[in-house]
mmCIF file of C-alpha atoms in Angstrom:
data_model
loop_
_atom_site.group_PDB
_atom_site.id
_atom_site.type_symbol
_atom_site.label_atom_id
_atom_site.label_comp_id
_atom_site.label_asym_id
_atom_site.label_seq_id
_atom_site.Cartn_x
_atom_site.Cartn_y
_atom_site.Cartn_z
ATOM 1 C CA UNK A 289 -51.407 -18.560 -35.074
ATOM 2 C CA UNK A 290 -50.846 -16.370 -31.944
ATOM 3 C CA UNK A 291 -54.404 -15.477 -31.829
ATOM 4 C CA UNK A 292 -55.439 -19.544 -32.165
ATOM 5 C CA UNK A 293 -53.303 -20.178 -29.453
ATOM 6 C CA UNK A 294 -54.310 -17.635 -27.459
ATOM 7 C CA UNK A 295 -57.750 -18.706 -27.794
ATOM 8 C CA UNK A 296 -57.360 -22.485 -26.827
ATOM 9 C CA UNK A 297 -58.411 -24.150 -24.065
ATOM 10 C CA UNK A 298 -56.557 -26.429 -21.719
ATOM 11 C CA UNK A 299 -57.578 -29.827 -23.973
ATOM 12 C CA UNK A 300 -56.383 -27.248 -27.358
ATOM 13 C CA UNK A 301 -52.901 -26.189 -26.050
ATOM 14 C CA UNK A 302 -51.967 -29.718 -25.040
ATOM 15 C CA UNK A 303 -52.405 -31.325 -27.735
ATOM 16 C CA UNK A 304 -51.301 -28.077 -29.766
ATOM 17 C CA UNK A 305 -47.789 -28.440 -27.609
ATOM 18 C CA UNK A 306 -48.019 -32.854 -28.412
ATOM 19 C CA UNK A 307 -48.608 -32.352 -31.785
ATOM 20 C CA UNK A 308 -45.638 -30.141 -32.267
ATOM 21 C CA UNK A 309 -43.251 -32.589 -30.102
ATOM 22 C CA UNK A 310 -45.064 -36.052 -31.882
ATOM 23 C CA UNK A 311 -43.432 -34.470 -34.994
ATOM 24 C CA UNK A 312 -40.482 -34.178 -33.634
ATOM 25 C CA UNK A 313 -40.488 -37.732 -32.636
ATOM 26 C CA UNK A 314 -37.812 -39.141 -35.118
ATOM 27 C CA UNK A 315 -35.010 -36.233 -33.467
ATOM 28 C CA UNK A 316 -34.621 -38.641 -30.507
ATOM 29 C CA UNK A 317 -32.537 -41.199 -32.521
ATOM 30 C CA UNK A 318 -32.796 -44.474 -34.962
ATOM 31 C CA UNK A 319 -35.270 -47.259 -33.162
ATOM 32 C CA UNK A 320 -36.787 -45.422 -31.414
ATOM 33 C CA UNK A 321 -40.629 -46.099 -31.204
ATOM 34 C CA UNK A 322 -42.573 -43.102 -33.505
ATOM 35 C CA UNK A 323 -45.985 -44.215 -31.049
ATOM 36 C CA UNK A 324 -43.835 -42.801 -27.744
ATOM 37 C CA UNK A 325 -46.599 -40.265 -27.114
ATOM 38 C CA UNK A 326 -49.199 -42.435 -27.521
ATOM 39 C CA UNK A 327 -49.695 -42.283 -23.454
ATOM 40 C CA UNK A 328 -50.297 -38.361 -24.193
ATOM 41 C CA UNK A 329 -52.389 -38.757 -27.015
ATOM 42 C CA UNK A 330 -54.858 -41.044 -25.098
ATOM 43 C CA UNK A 331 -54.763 -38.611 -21.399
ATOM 44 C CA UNK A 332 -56.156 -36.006 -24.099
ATOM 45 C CA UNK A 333 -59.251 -38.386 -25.299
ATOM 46 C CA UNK A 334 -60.051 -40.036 -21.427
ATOM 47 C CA UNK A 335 -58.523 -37.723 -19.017
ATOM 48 C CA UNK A 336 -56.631 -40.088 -17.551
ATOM 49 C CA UNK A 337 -53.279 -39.129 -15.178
ATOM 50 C CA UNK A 338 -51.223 -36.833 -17.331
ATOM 51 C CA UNK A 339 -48.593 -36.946 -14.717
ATOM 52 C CA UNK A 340 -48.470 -40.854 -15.058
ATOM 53 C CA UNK A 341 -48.742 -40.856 -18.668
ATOM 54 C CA UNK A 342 -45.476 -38.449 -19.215
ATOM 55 C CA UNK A 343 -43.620 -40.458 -16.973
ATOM 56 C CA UNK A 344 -43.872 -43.387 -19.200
ATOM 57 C CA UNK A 345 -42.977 -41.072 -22.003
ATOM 58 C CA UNK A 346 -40.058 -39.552 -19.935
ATOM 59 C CA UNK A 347 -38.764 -42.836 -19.686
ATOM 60 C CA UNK A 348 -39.301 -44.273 -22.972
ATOM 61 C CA UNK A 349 -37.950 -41.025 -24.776
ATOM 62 C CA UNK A 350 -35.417 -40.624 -22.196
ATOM 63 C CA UNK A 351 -35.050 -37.448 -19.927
ATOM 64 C CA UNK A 352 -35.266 -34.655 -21.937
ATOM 65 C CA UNK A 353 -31.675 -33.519 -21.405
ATOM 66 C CA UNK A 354 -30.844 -31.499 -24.501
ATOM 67 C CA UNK A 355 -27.230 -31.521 -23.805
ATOM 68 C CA UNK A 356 -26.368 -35.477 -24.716
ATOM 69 C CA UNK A 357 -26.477 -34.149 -28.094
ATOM 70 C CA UNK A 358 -24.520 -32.063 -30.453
ATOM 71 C CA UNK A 359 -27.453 -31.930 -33.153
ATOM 72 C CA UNK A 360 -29.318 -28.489 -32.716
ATOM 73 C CA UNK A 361 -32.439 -29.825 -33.802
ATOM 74 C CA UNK A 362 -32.566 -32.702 -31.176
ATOM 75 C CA UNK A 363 -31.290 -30.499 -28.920
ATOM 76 C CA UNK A 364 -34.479 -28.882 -29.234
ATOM 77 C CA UNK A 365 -36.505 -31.518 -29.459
ATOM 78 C CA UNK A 366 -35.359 -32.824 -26.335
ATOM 79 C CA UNK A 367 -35.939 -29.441 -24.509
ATOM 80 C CA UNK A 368 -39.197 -29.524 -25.740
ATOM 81 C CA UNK A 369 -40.082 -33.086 -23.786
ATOM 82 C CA UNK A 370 -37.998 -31.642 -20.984
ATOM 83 C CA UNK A 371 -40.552 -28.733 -20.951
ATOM 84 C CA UNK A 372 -43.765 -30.509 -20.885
ATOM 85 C CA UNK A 373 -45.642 -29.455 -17.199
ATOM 86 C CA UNK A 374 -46.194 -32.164 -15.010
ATOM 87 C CA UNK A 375 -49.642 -30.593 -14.011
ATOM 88 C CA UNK A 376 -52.562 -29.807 -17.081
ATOM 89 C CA UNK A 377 -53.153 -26.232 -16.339
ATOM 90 C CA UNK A 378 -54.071 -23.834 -19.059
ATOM 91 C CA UNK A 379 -51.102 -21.180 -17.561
ATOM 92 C CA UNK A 380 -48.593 -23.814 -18.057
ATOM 93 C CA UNK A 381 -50.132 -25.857 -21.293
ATOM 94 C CA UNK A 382 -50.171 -22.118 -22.731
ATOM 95 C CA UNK A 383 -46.187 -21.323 -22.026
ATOM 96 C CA UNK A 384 -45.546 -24.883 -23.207
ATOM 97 C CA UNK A 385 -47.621 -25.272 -26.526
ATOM 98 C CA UNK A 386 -46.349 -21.386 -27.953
ATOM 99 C CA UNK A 387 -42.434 -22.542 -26.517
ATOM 100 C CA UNK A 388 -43.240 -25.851 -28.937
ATOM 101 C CA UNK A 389 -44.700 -24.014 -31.887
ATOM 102 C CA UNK A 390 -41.459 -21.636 -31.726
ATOM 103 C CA UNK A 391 -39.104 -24.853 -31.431
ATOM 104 C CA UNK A 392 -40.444 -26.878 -34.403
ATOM 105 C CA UNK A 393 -40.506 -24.029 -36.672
ATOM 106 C CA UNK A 394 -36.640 -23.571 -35.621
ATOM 107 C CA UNK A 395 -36.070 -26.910 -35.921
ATOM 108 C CA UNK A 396 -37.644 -27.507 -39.499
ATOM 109 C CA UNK A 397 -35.449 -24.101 -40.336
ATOM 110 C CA UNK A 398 -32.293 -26.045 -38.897
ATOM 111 C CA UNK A 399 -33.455 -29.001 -40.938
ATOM 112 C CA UNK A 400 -34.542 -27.089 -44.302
ATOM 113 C CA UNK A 401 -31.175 -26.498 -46.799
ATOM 114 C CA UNK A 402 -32.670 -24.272 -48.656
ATOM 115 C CA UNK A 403 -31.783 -20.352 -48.787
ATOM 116 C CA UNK A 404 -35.397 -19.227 -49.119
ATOM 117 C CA UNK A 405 -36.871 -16.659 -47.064
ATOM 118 C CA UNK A 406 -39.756 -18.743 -45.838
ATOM 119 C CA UNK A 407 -38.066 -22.577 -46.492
ATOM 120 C CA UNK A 408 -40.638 -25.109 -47.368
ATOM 121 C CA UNK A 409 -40.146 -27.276 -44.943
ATOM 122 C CA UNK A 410 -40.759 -24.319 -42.467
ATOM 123 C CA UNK A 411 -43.680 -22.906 -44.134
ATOM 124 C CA UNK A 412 -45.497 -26.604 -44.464
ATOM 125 C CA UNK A 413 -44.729 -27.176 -40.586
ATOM 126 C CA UNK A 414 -46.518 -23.501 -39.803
ATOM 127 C CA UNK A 415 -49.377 -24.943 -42.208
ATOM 128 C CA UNK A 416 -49.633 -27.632 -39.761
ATOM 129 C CA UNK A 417 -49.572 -25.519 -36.579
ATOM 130 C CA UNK A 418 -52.340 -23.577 -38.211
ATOM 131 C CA UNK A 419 -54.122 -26.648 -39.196
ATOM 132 C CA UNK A 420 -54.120 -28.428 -35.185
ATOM 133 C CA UNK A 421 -55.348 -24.576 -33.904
ATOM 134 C CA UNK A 422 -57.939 -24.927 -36.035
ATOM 135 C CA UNK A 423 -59.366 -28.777 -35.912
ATOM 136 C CA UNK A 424 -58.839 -28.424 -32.164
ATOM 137 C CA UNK A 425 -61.024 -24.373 -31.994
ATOM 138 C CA UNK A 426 -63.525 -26.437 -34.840
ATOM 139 C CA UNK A 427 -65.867 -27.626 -31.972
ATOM 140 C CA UNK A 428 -65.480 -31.612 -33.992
ATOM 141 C CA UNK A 429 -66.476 -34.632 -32.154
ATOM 142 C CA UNK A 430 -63.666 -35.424 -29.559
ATOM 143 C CA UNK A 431 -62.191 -32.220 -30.536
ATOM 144 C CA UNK A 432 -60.870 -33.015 -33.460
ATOM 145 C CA UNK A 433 -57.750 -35.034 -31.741
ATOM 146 C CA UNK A 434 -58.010 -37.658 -34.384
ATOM 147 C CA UNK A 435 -58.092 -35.210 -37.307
ATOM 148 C CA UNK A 436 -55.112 -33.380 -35.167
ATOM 149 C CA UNK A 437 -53.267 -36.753 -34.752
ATOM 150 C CA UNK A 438 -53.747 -37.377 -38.622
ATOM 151 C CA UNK A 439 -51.951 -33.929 -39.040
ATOM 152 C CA UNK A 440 -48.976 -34.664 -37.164
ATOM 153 C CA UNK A 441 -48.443 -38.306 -38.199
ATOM 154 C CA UNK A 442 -47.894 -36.946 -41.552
ATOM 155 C CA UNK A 443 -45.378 -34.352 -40.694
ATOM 156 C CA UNK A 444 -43.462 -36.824 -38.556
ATOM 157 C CA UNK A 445 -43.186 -38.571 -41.783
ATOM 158 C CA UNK A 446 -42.043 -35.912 -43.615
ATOM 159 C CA UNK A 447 -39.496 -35.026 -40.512
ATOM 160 C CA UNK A 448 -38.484 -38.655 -40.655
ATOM 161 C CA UNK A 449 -37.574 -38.320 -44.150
ATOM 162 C CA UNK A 450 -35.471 -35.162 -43.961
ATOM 163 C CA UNK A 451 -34.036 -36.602 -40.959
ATOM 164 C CA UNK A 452 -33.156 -40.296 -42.841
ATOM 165 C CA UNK A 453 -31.590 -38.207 -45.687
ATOM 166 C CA UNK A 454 -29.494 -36.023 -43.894
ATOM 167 C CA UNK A 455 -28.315 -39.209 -42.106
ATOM 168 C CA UNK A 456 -27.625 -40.668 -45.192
ATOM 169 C CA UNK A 457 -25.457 -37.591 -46.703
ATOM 170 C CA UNK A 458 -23.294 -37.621 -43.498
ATOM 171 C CA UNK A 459 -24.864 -33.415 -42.569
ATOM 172 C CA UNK A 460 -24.645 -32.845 -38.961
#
């Protein structure tokens, strides 16, 4: 996965780094709307003003600050918005999309209850990671960001899940 990252360009760590925080989507609390990124998702696929478009997220999401929460994983969630760079460089995409890829395998570990070396919920998120790197580096139409949005609509559901069950056993 290093080596896939490494590798990416600008339009490949982006959406590397969204897909990672899209999955993370149902951390930021009950109601709040799973299609948040959608602003993102679309500056990838027209190149329209990524500044613009994570404003609106900033402010749909709310600010990022990871310390309005005592949950670990949302904690990291929200540090993961907080870290998204106002500018599209590659320098800053790449320090943002390996930062993300190292947050939402912690926070599917801080999520996962199982005492396995590799949990499954942590090895099926690295799957994914894997999977984006490689739609995005397979040279398909639009590069692959439909195939890549696919991939991380499921594992927000599977995120949402964990996340609705915990709620529902009363776990921190």
């Amino acid at each position: 996965m290093v080596e896939l990252i490494a590798q990416a360009d600008e339009t490949g760590l982006a959406a590397s780094g969204l897909a990672c925080l899209d999955r993370c989507v149902p951390l930021f609390g009950d109601g709040v709307d799973e299609q948040a990124l959608r602003p993102l998702w679309a500056n990838l696929a027209d190149g329209t003003a990524w500044d613009g478009a994570l404003a609106g997220v900033r402010r749909t999401l709310g600010p990022g600050d990871a310390g309005d929460t005592a949950d670990p994983a949302a904690a990291l969630a929200r540090r993961m918005l907080a870290a998204v760079p106002a500018e599209r460089t590659a320098g800053a995409l790449r320090t943002w999309a390996d930062g993300c890829s190292a947050a939402a395998l912690q926070i599917h570990r801080l999520l996962d209850a199982t005492d396995e070396g590799v949990a499954p919920l942590v090895a099926a998120e690295l799957r994914r990671q894997i999977r984006v790197l490689e739609l995005l580096a397979g040279g398909a139409p639009g590069g692959g960001l439909r195939q890549v949005l696919d991939v991380s609509t499921e594992g927000r559901r599977v995120l949402r899940a964990v996340v609705s069950r915990r709620a529902r056993s009363g776990a921190p």
